Short mmCIF file of C-alpha atoms and ligand atoms in Angstrom, two decimals:
data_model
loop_
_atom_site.label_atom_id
_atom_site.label_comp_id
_atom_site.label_asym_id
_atom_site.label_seq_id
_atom_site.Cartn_x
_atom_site.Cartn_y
_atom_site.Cartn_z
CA UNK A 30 0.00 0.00 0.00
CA UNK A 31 1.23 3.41 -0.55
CA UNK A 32 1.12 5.73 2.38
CA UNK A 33 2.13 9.32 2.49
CA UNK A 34 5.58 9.65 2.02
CA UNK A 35 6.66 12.87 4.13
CA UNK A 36 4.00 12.46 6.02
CA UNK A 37 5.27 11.38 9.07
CA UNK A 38 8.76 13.97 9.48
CA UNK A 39 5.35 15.93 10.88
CA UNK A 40 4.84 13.40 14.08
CA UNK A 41 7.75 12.18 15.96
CA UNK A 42 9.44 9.44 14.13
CA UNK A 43 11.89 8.86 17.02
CA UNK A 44 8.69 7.54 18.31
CA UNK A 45 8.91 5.16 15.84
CA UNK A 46 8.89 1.32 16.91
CA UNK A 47 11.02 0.60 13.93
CA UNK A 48 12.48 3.26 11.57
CA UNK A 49 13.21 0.84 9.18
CA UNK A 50 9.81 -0.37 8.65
CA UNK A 51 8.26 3.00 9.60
CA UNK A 52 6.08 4.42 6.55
CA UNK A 53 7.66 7.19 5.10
CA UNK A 54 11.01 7.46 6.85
CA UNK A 55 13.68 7.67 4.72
CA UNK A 56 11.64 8.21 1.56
CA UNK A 57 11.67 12.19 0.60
CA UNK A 58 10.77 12.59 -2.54
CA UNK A 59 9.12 15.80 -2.18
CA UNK A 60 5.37 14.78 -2.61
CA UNK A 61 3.38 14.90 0.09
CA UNK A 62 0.76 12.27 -1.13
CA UNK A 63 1.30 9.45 -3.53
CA UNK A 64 -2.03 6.97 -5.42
CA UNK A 65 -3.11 4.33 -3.37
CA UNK A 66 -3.92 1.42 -5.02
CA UNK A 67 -7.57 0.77 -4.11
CA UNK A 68 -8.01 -2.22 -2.19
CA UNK A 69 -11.24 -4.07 -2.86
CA UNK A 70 -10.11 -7.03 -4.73
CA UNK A 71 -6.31 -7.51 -3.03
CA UNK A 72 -6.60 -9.48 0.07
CA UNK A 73 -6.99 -7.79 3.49
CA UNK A 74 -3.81 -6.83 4.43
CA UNK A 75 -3.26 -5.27 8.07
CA UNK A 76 0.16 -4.83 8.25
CA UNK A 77 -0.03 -2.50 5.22
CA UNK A 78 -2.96 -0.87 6.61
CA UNK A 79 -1.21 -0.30 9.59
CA UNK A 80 1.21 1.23 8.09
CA UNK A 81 -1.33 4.25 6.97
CA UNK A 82 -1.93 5.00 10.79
CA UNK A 83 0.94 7.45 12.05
CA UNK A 84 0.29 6.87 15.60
CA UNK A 85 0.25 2.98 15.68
CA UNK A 86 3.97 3.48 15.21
CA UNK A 87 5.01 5.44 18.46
CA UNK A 88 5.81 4.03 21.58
CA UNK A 89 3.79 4.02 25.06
CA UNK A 90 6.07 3.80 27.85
CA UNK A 91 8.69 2.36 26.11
CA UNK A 92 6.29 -0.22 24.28
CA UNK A 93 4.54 -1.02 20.96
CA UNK A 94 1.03 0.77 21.32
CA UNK A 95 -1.54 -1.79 21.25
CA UNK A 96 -4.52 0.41 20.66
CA UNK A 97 -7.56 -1.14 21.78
CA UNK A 98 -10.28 1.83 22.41
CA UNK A 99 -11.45 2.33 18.94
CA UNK A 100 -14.76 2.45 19.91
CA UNK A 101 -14.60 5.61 22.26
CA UNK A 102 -12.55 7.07 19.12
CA UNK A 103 -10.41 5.42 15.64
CA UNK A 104 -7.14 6.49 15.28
CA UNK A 105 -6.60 8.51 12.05
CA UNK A 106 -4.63 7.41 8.87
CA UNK A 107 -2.08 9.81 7.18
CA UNK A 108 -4.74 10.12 4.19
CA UNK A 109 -7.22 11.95 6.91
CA UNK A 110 -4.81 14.32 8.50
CA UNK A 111 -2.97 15.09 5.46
CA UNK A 112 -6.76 16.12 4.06
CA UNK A 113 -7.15 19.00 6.82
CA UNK A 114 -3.82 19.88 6.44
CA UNK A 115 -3.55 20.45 2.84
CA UNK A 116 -6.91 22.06 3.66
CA UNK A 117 -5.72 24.59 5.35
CA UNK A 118 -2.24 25.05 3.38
CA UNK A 119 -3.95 25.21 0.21
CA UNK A 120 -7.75 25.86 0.27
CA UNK A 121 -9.09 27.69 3.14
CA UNK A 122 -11.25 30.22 3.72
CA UNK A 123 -14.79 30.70 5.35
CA UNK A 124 -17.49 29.38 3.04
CA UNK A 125 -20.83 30.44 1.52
CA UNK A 126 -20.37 34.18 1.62
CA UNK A 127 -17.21 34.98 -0.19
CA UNK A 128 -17.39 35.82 -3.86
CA UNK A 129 -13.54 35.00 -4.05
CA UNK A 130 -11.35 32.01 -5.41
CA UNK A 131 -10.79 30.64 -2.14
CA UNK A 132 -14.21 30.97 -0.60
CA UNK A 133 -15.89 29.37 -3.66
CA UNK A 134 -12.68 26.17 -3.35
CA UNK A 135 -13.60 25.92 0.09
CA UNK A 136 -17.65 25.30 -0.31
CA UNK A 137 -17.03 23.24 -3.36
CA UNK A 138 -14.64 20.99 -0.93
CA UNK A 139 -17.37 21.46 2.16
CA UNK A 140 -20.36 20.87 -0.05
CA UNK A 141 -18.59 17.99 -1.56
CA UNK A 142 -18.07 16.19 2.12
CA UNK A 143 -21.82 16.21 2.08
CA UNK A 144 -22.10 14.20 -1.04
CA UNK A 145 -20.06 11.75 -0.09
CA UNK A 146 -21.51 11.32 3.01
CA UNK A 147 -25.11 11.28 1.50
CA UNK A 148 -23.26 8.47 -0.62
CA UNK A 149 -22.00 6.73 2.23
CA UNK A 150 -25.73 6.78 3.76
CA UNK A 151 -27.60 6.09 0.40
CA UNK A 152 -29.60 9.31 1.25
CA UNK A 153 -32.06 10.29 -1.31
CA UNK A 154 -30.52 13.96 -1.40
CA UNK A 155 -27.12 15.64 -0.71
CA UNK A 156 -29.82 18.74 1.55
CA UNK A 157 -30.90 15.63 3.64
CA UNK A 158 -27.23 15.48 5.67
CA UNK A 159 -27.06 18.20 8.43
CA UNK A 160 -23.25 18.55 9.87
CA UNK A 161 -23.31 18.92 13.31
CA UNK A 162 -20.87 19.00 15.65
CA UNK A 163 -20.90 15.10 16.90
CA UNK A 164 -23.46 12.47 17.16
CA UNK A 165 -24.46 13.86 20.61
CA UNK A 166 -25.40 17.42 18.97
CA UNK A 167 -27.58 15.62 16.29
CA UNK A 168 -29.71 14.07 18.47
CA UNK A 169 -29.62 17.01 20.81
CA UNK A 170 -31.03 18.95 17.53
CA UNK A 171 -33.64 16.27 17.40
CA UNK A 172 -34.66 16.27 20.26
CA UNK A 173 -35.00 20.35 20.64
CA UNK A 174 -36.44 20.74 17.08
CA UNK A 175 -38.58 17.46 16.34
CA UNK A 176 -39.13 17.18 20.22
CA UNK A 177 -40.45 21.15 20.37
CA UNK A 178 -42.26 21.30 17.62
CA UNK A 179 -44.15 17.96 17.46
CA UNK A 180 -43.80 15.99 20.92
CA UNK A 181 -46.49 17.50 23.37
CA UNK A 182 -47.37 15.98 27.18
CA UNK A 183 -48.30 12.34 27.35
CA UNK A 184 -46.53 11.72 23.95
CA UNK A 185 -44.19 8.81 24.46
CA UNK A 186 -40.40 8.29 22.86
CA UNK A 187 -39.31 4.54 23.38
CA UNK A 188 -35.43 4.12 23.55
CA UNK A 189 -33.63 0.89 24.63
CA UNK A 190 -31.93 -0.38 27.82
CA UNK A 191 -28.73 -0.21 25.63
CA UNK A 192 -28.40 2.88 24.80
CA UNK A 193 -25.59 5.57 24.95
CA UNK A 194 -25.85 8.52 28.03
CA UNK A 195 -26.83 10.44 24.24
CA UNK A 196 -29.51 9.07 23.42
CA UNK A 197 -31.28 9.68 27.00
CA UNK A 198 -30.22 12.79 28.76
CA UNK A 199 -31.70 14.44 25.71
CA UNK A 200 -34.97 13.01 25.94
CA UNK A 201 -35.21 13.44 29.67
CA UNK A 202 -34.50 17.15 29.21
CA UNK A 203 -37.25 16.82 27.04
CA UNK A 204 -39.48 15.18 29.66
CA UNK A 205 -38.80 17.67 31.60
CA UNK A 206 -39.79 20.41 29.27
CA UNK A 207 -42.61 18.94 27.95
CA UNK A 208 -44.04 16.22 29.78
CA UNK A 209 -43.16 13.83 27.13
CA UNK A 210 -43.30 10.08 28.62
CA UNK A 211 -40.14 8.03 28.14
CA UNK A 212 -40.19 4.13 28.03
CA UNK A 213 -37.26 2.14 28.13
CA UNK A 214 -37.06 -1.70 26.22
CA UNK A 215 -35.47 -3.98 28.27
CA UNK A 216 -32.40 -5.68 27.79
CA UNK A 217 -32.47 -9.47 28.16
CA UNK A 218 -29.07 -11.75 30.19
CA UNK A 219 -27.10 -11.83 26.92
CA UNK A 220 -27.20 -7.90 26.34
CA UNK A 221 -29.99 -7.78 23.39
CA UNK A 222 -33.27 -5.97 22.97
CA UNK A 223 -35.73 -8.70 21.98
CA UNK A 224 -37.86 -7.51 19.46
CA UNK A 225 -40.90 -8.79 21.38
CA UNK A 226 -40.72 -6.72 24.29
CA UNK A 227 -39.27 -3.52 22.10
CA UNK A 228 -42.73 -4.12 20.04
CA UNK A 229 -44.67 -4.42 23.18
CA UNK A 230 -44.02 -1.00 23.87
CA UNK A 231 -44.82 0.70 21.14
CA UNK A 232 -48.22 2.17 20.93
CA UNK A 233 -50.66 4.83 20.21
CA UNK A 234 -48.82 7.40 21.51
CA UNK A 235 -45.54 6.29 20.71
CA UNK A 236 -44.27 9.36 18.38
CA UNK A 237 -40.92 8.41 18.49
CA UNK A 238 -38.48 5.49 18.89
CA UNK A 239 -34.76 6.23 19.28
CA UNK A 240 -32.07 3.52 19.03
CA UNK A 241 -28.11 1.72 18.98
CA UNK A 242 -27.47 0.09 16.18
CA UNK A 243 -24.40 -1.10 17.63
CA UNK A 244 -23.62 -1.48 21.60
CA UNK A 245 -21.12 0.87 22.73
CA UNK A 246 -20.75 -0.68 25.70
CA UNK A 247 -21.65 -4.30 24.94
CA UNK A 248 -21.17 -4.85 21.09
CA UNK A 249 -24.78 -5.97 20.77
CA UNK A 250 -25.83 -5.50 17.03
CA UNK A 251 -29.48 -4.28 17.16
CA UNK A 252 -32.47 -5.85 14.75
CA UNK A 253 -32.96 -2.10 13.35
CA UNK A 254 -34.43 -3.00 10.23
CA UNK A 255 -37.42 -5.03 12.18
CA UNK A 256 -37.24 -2.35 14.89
CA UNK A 257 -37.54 0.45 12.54
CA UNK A 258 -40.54 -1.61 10.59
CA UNK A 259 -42.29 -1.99 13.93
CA UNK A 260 -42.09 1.54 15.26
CA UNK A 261 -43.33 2.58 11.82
CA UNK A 262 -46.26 0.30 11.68
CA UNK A 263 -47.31 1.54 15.47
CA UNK A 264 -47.10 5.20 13.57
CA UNK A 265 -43.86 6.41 15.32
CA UNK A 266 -40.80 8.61 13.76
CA UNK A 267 -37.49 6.26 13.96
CA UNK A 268 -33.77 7.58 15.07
CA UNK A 269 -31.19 5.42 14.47
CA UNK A 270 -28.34 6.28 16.42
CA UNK A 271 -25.27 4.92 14.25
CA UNK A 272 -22.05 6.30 15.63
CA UNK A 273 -20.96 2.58 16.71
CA UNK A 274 -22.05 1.35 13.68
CA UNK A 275 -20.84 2.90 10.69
CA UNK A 276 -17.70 2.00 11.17
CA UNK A 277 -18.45 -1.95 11.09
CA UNK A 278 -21.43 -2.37 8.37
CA UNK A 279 -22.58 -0.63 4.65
CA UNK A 280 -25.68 1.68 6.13
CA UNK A 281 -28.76 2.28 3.53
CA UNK A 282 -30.67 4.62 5.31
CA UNK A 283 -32.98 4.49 2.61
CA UNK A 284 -33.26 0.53 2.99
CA UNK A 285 -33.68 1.11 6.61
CA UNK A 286 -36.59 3.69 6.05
CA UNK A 287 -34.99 4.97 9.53
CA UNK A 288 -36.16 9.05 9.96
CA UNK A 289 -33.38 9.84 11.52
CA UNK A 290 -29.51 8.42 11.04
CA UNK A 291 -26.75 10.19 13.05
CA UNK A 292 -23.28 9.70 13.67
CA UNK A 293 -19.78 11.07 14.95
CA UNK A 294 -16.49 12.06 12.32
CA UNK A 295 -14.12 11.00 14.94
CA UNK A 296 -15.29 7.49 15.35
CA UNK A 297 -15.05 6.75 12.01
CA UNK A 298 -11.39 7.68 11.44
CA UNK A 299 -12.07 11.18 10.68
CA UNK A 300 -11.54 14.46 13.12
CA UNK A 301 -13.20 15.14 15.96
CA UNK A 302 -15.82 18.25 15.92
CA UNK A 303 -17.99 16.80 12.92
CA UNK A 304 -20.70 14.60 13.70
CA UNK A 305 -23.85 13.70 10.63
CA UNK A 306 -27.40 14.15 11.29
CA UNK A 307 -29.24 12.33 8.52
CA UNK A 308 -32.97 13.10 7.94
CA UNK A 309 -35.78 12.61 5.46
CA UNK A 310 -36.43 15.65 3.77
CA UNK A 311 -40.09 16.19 4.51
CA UNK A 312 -39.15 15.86 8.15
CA UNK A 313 -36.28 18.27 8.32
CA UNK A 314 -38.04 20.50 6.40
CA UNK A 315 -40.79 20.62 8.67
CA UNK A 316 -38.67 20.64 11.51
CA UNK A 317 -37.85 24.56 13.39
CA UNK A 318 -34.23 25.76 13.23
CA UNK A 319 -32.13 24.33 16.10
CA UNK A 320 -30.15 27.26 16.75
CA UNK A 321 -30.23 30.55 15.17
CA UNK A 322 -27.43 32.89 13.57
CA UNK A 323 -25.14 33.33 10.30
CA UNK A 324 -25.79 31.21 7.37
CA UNK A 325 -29.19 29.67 8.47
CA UNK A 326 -31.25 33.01 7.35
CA UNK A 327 -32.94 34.26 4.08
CA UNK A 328 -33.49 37.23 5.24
CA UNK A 329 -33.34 39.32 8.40
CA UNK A 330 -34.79 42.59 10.10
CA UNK A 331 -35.58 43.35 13.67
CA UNK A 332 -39.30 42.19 13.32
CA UNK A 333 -39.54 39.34 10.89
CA UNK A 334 -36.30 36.38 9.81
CA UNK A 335 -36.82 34.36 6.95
CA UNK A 336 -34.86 30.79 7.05
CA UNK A 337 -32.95 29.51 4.65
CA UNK A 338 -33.84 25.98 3.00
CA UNK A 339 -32.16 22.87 3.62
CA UNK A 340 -29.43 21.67 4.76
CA UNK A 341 -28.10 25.20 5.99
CA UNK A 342 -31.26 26.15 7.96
CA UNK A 343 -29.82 23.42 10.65
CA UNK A 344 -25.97 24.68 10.37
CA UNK A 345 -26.14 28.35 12.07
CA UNK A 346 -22.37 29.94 12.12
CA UNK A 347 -19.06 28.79 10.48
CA UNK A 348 -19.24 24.76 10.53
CA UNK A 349 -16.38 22.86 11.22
CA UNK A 350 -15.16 23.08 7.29
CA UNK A 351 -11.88 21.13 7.31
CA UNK A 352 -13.04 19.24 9.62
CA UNK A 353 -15.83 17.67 6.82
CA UNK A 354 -13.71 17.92 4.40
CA UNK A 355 -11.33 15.37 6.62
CA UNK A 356 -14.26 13.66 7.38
CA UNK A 357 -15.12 13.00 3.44
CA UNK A 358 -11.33 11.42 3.39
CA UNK A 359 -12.15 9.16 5.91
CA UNK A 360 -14.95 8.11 4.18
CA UNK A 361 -12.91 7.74 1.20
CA UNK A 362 -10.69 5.59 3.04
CA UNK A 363 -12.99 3.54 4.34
CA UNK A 364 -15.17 3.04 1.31
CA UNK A 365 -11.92 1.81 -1.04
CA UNK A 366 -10.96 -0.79 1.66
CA UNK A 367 -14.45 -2.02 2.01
CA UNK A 368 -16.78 -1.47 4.94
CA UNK A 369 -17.65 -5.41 4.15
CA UNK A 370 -14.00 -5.96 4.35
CA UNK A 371 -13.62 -4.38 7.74
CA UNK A 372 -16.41 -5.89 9.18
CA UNK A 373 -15.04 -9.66 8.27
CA UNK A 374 -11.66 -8.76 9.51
CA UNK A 375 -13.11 -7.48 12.99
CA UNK A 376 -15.27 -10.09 13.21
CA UNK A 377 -12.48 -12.89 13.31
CA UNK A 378 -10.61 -10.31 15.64
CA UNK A 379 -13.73 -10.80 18.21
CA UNK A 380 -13.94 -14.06 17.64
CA UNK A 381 -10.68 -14.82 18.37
CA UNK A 382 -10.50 -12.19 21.47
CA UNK A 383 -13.52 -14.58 22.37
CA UNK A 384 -12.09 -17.03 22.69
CA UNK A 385 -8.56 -16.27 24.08
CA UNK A 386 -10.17 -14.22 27.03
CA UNK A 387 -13.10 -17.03 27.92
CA UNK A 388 -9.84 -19.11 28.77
CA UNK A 389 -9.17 -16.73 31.35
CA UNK A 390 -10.42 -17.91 34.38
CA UNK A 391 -11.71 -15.54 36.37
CA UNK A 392 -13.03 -13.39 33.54
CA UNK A 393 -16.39 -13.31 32.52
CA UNK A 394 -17.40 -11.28 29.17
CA UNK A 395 -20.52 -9.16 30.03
CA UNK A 396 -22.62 -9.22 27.08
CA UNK A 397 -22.93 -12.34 24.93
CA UNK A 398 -25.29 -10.97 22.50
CA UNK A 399 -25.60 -13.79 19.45
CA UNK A 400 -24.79 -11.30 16.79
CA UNK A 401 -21.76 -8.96 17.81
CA UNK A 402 -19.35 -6.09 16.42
CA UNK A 403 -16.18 -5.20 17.61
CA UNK A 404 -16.76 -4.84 21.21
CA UNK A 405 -15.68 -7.25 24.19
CA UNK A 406 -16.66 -6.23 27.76
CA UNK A 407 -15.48 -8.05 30.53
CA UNK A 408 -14.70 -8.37 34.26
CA UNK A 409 -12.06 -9.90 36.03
CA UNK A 410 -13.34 -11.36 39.57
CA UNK A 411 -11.81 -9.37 42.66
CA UNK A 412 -10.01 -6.55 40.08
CA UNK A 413 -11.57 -2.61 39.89
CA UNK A 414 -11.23 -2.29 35.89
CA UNK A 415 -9.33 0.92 36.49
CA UNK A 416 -6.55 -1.43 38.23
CA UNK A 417 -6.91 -3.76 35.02
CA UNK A 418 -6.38 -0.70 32.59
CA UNK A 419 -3.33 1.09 35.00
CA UNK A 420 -1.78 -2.34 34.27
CA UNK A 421 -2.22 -3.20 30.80
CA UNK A 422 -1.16 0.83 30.10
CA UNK A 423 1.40 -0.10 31.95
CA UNK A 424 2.11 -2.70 28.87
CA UNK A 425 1.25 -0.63 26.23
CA UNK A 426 -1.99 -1.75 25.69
CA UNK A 427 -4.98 0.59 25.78
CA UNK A 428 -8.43 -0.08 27.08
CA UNK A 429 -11.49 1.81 28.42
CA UNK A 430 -12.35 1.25 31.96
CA UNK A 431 -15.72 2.26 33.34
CA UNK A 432 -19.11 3.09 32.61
CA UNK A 433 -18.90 3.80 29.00
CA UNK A 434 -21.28 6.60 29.29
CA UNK A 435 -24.05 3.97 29.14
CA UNK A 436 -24.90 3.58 33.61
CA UNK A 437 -28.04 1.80 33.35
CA UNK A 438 -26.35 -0.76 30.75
CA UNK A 439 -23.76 -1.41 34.21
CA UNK A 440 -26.74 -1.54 36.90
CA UNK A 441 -28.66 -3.83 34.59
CA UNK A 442 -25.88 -6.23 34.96
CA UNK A 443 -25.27 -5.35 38.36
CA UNK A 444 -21.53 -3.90 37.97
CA UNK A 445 -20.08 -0.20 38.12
CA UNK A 446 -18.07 -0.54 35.42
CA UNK A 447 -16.35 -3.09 32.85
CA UNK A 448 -13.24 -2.79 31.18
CA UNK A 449 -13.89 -2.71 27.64
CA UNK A 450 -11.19 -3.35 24.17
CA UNK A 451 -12.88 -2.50 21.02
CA UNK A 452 -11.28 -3.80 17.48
CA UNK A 453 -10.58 -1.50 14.41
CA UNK A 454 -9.94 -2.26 10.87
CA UNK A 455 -6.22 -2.30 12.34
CA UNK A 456 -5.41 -4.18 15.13
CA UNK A 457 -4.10 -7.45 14.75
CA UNK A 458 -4.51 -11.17 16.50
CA UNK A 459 -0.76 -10.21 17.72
CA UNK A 460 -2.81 -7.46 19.16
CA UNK A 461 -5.63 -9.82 21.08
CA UNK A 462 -2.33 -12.16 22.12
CA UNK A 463 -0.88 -9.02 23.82
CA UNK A 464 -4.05 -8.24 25.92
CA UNK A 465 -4.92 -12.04 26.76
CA UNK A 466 -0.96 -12.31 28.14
CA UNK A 467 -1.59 -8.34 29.95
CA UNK A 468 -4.37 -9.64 31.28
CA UNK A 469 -2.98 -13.23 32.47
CA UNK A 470 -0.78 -11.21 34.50
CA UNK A 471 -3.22 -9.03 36.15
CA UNK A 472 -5.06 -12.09 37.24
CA UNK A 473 -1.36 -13.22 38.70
CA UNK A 474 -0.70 -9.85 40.31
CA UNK A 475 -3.84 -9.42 41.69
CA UNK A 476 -5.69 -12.57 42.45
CA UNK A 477 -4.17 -15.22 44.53
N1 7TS B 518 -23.90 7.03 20.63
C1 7TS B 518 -23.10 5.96 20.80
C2 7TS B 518 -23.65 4.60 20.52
C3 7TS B 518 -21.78 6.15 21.21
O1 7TS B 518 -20.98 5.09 21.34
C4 7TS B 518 -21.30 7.45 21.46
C5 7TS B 518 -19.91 7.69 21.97
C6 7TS B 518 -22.17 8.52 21.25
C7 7TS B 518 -23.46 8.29 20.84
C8 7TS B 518 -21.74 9.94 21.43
O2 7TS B 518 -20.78 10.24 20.48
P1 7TS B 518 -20.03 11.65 20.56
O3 7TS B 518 -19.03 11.58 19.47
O4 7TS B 518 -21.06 12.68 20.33
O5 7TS B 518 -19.42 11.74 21.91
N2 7TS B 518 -19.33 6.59 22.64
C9 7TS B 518 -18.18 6.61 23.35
C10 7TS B 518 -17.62 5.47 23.93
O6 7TS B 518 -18.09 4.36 23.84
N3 7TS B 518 -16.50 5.79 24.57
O7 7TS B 518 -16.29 7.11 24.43
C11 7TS B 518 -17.34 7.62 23.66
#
């Protein structure tokens, strides 16, 4: 695989694990980018993947980095970071208002993020993606403009036992502002949502049903194709909160029929700061601005604002620009190694993390959903998490420890916290050997 030669004098290659093998280093031939080949009919090749992710290369505390906490945010490949730079060395300026060469570059490049991502979705039209500032703002927006405008007392939105602190808060706030009702589907032993008892919720005055695709904390995949079918035929709007998801499967929102789609840049190898709210058109058109200000007006006096259409009426102020236009790389990147790809390799990485950490013996994996992604949450009898993840930092390896922003996931199965490793398209079974052995020797340390 080509990388980007140069790339890397721009990070610390002393960091480097091996300068030898280290992309880049010693090649100078003046261009900052070369062709990749694209990938989709060469086998899946992580050690040249690798090779595209400047960080995976430095050292932790004198150790390989074995980067396990992909879900909570990906790691970025030179093709990303070298997009916002060359962004900002080449192409920036604000966008939408200036009549100038630059200005004009800079929406083309902005306006052409949104296409891709609309491609990415299978949206019906390029107006239907909103950029917001993260998944958590999306459904923030939805919940302050759908919520105000259409959700009145006794209304009920139905979310799931699973889901992120995001896709609650925002609906209790909403409670609280409008007496909206707010039921929860349970979650069963193994960490899923059976469809039977999500259905048996819906009802009359079910206006809305909110949900994971993917687990954060657990790596349950979610029925959202039935779900979505349900909540429609019970006459409900349907959110599909896909920041965990993306990353792992090919989404057709228009397949899905979801309402809502929304998702964060950072989690899918792009920057932090850019986050997608998908919606149908009729709906966001209908919707009320979510905040007001530059770029979301027609027209403006003191008595009377006009709004402008689609998608800008929803992006008040100066959006993060290079940060979509990074984003749009990533999504490049992702699309020419294959989202189906991905998914295959990460699924053999869980499987074989599975398996490796089952033989531990005082481990037990919380959440054994049938139908997985990329997740593995465990605890280790007699050891806080936060001790587990002090020591396997202290090898290099990097895990989340603790709630996972999801609480009432951890009191439905009774524990504080778990420690969690998530798998990216580049970790390797090397990788899963490294935590299995870190975590062999916590249960030595600690446990006697
Ligand atoms: N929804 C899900 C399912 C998530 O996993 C997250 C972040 C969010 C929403 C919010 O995304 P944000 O980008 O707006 O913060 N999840 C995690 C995590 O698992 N560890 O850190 C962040």
């Amino acid at each position: 695989m080509n990388t980007a030669p140069g790339a890397l004098q721009i990070w610390d290659v002393e960091k480097s694990v091996s300068k030898d093998n280290a992309p880049g280093v010693g090649e100078d031939d003046g261009a900052l980018f070369t062709e990749r080949q694209p990938h989709g009919d060469t086998p899946y090749d992580v050690e040249a993947i690798r090779a595209d992710f400047p960080i995976l290369h430095r050292l932790v505390r004198g150790r390989a980095l074995v980067y396990l906490d992909t879900a909570a945010s990906a790691q970025k490949p030179a093709q990303v970071i070298e997009a916002e730079r060359s962004f900002y060395a080449e192409d920036y300026a604000n966008i939408h208002r200036g009549l100038y060469f630059l200005s004009q570059r800079a929406s083309e490049r902005y306006e052409d993020a949104r296409r891709k991502v609309a491609a990415f979705l299978n949206a019906r039209h390029e107006h239907e993606i909103v950029f917001t500032r993260s998944a958590t703002e999306a459904i923030n927006l939805v919940a302050a403009s759908f919520g105000e405008a259409y959700l009145k007392e006794g209304d009920e939105v139905l979310i799931t036992g699973l889901e992120h602190h995001a896709n609650i808060v925002p609906w209790q706030m909403l409670r609280e502002k409008k007496g909206i009702v707010l039921k929860v589907a349970p979650i069963n032993n193994a960490g899923e949502v059976p469809l039977e008892d999500f259905s048996r919720l819906l009802g009359p005055r079910t206006r809305l049903a909110a949900f994971a695709q993917v687990s954060n904390a657990l790596g349950t995949v979610l029925p959202v194709a039935e779900m979505t079918r349900a909540a429609h035929a019970a006459g409900a709007k349907v959110l599909i909160d896909g920041t965990q998801s993306v990353v792992h499967m090919g989404i057709d929102v228009r397949a899905l029929d979801c309402d809502f789609f929304v998702f964060s840049g950072h989690k899918l190898y792009g920057p932090t700061g850019i986050g997608v709210l998908y919606g149908k058109e009729a709906l966001l058109d209908a919707m009320p601005p979510y905040q007001g200000g530059g770029d979301m007006i027609a027209s403006v006096t003191f008595d009377k604002t006009t709004f402008a259409p689609l998608p800008a009426k929803f992006e008040a102020g100066t959006p993060a620009i290079a940060q979509a236009v990074a984003l749009g790389a990533a999504i490049d990147y992702l699309t020419d190694l294959g989202l189906g790809r991905i998914g295959a390799h990460e699924a053999s990485l869980l499987g074989y993390a599975t398996q490796r950490l089952s033989a531990i013996k005082l481990l037990t994996i919380v959440g054994t959903a049938a139908h997985k992604a990329s997740v593995l949450s465990f605890i280790l009898d007699g050891v806080h998490p936060h001790d587990i993840a002090h020591v396997l930092d202290s090898r290099g390896v990097a895990v989340r420890a603790g709630h996972h922003c999801a609480q009432p996931v951890m009191a439905r199965f009774g524990v504080a916290a778990t420690t969690r490793a998530s798998f990216g398209l580049y970790n390797t079974s090397a990788e899963v050997d490294a935590l299995a052995e870190a975590l062999e020797r916590v249960e030595a340390v600690f446990v006697r």
